[in-house]
Coordinates of C-alpha atoms in Angstrom, one line a residue:
M1390 CA -79.9 -23.5 -80.1
S1391 CA -79.0 -24.0 -76.5
T1392 CA -81.3 -23.4 -73.5
I1393 CA -80.3 -21.0 -70.7
R1394 CA -81.7 -21.8 -67.3
I1395 CA -83.0 -19.0 -65.2
P1396 CA -81.1 -19.1 -61.8
C1397 CA -83.0 -19.9 -58.7
T1398 CA -83.8 -16.6 -57.0
D1399 CA -83.6 -18.2 -53.5
S1400 CA -80.0 -19.0 -53.9
I1401 CA -79.2 -15.6 -55.3
D1402 CA -81.0 -13.9 -52.4
L1403 CA -79.2 -16.0 -49.9
F1404 CA -75.9 -15.2 -51.5
A1405 CA -76.7 -11.4 -51.7
N1406 CA -77.9 -11.5 -48.1
R1407 CA -74.6 -13.0 -46.9
L1408 CA -72.6 -10.3 -48.8
N1409 CA -74.8 -7.6 -47.2
R1410 CA -74.4 -9.1 -43.7
L1411 CA -70.6 -9.1 -44.0
G1412 CA -70.7 -5.6 -45.6
I1413 CA -68.7 -6.8 -48.6
E1414 CA -69.0 -4.7 -51.8
T1415 CA -68.9 -6.4 -55.2
V1416 CA -68.2 -5.0 -58.6
C1417 CA -71.1 -7.2 -59.6
V1418 CA -73.6 -5.0 -57.7
S1419 CA -71.8 -1.7 -57.8
G1420 CA -71.1 -2.0 -61.5
R1421 CA -74.7 -3.2 -62.2
C1422 CA -73.4 -6.3 -64.0
P1423 CA -76.1 -8.0 -66.1
N1424 CA -74.6 -11.4 -65.3
R1425 CA -74.9 -11.1 -61.6
P1426 CA -77.9 -13.5 -61.2
R1427 CA -76.1 -16.3 -63.0
C1428 CA -72.8 -15.7 -61.2
F1429 CA -74.4 -15.4 -57.7
S1430 CA -76.4 -18.6 -58.3
L1431 CA -73.1 -20.4 -59.0
G1432 CA -71.4 -18.8 -56.0
R1433 CA -69.1 -16.6 -58.1
L1434 CA -68.3 -13.0 -57.4
S1435 CA -65.7 -10.2 -57.7
V1436 CA -65.1 -8.5 -54.4
L1437 CA -64.6 -4.7 -54.6
I1438 CA -62.1 -3.5 -52.1
L1439 CA -60.9 -0.1 -50.8
G1440 CA -64.3 1.1 -49.6
G1441 CA -66.6 0.8 -52.6
V1442 CA -66.4 4.5 -53.5
C1443 CA -64.2 5.5 -56.4
T1444 CA -62.3 8.8 -56.3
R1445 CA -62.2 9.2 -60.1
A1446 CA -65.1 10.3 -62.2
C1447 CA -64.8 8.1 -65.3
R1448 CA -67.8 8.8 -67.5
F1449 CA -68.6 5.2 -68.3
C1450 CA -68.6 3.6 -64.8
S1451 CA -71.6 2.9 -62.5
V1452 CA -69.5 2.5 -59.3
P1453 CA -70.4 5.3 -56.8
K1454 CA -68.0 8.2 -56.8
A1455 CA -66.7 10.8 -54.3
R1456 CA -63.7 13.0 -53.8
K1457 CA -62.6 11.0 -50.7
G1458 CA -63.2 7.3 -50.3
R1459 CA -64.6 5.4 -47.4
D1460 CA -62.9 3.4 -44.6
Y1461 CA -61.8 0.0 -45.7
E1462 CA -59.6 -1.6 -43.0
W1463 CA -62.4 -4.0 -41.9
E1464 CA -62.5 -5.6 -45.3
I1465 CA -59.7 -8.1 -44.7
D1466 CA -61.6 -9.9 -41.9
A1467 CA -64.9 -9.8 -43.7
I1468 CA -63.4 -11.3 -46.9
K1469 CA -61.6 -14.0 -44.9
K1470 CA -65.0 -14.8 -43.3
L1471 CA -66.7 -14.9 -46.8
V1472 CA -64.0 -17.3 -48.2
E1473 CA -64.4 -19.5 -45.2
E1474 CA -68.3 -19.5 -45.2
L1475 CA -68.5 -20.2 -48.9
S1476 CA -65.5 -22.6 -49.0
L1477 CA -64.2 -20.6 -52.0
K1478 CA -61.5 -22.1 -54.1
F1479 CA -61.0 -19.1 -56.4
L1480 CA -61.6 -15.4 -55.6
V1481 CA -61.5 -12.4 -57.9
I1482 CA -60.5 -9.1 -56.2
T1483 CA -60.8 -5.8 -57.8
S1484 CA -61.0 -2.3 -56.4
V1485 CA -62.2 1.2 -56.8
T1486 CA -59.6 3.8 -57.6
R1487 CA -58.3 5.6 -54.5
D1488 CA -56.3 8.5 -55.7
D1489 CA -57.0 10.1 -52.3
L1490 CA -54.6 7.7 -50.6
P1491 CA -50.8 8.2 -50.7
D1492 CA -50.2 4.6 -51.8
K1493 CA -53.4 4.6 -54.0
G1494 CA -54.5 1.4 -52.1
A1495 CA -51.5 -0.8 -53.1
D1496 CA -50.7 -1.7 -49.4
H1497 CA -54.3 -2.9 -48.9
F1498 CA -54.0 -5.2 -51.8
C1499 CA -50.8 -6.6 -50.3
F1500 CA -52.2 -7.0 -46.8
L1501 CA -55.4 -8.6 -48.1
V1502 CA -53.6 -11.1 -50.4
N1503 CA -51.0 -12.1 -47.8
S1504 CA -53.7 -12.5 -45.2
L1505 CA -55.8 -14.7 -47.4
K1506 CA -52.9 -16.8 -48.6
Q1507 CA -51.7 -17.3 -45.0
K1508 CA -55.2 -18.5 -43.8
F1509 CA -56.2 -20.3 -47.1
P1510 CA -53.0 -21.6 -48.7
S1511 CA -54.8 -23.4 -51.6
L1512 CA -57.0 -20.4 -52.4
K1513 CA -56.5 -19.2 -56.0
I1514 CA -56.6 -15.4 -56.4
E1515 CA -57.1 -13.2 -59.4
L1516 CA -56.4 -9.4 -59.0
L1517 CA -57.9 -6.8 -61.3
I1518 CA -55.9 -3.8 -60.3
P1519 CA -56.3 0.0 -60.9
D1520 CA -53.5 2.0 -62.5
F1521 CA -52.3 3.2 -59.0
G1522 CA -51.9 6.7 -60.6
G1523 CA -49.3 5.4 -63.0
E1524 CA -46.8 5.0 -60.1
L1525 CA -44.7 2.1 -61.3
F1526 CA -43.3 1.2 -57.9
L1527 CA -46.8 0.6 -56.6
I1528 CA -47.7 -1.5 -59.6
R1529 CA -44.5 -3.6 -59.0
Q1530 CA -45.3 -4.0 -55.3
V1531 CA -48.7 -5.6 -56.2
A1532 CA -47.2 -7.5 -59.1
K1533 CA -44.8 -9.3 -56.8
L1534 CA -47.7 -10.9 -54.9
K1535 CA -48.0 -14.6 -55.3
V1536 CA -51.4 -14.8 -57.1
E1537 CA -52.5 -16.8 -60.1
V1538 CA -53.7 -13.9 -62.3
I1539 CA -53.1 -10.1 -62.3
G1540 CA -55.0 -8.0 -64.8
H1541 CA -55.9 -4.4 -65.5
N1542 CA -59.0 -3.3 -67.2
I1543 CA -58.1 -0.6 -69.7
E1544 CA -61.8 0.0 -70.6
T1545 CA -61.2 1.8 -73.9
V1546 CA -58.7 2.3 -76.7
P1547 CA -56.0 5.0 -76.3
N1548 CA -57.4 7.5 -78.8
L1549 CA -60.5 7.8 -76.7
Y1550 CA -58.8 8.3 -73.3
R1551 CA -59.1 12.1 -73.4
L1552 CA -62.8 11.9 -73.9
I1553 CA -63.7 8.9 -71.7
R1554 CA -60.9 8.6 -69.1
P1555 CA -59.0 11.9 -68.9
Q1556 CA -57.7 11.0 -65.4
A1557 CA -56.2 7.7 -66.4

């Protein structure tokens, strides 16, 4: 049987304080991930872009919800600062769903990735994208970005969509 070390709370607190200072949302915190202490102690995180408030009301999700999302333009500079301060080599970027925006947030993904790649050419990026309201041209726009991984979390099997995710 293997032993699991309990992460040092000082390093977790320092990491969390840095995220708070920069105003960066993470799915780790918003989604109440049980692995957060381990990831934070290792300097790992998944940034949550587009304002941190989801405009869908999926029944299974812990991310805060509202009919209209929050301002998010400042995120690009804050995330670049985070990458620089932590000397990150790999960054996972996910987002809330922003059905209230005409482009569902696709342009922000593009601006953020292009800005990060320009400033940090060796940074590896993984995107976990929303469904962009099923608008294929928006999905294609983001899929053309030069990132290492693009994924989409389906969350459940199709025969449960109507019950769990009727908006998806």
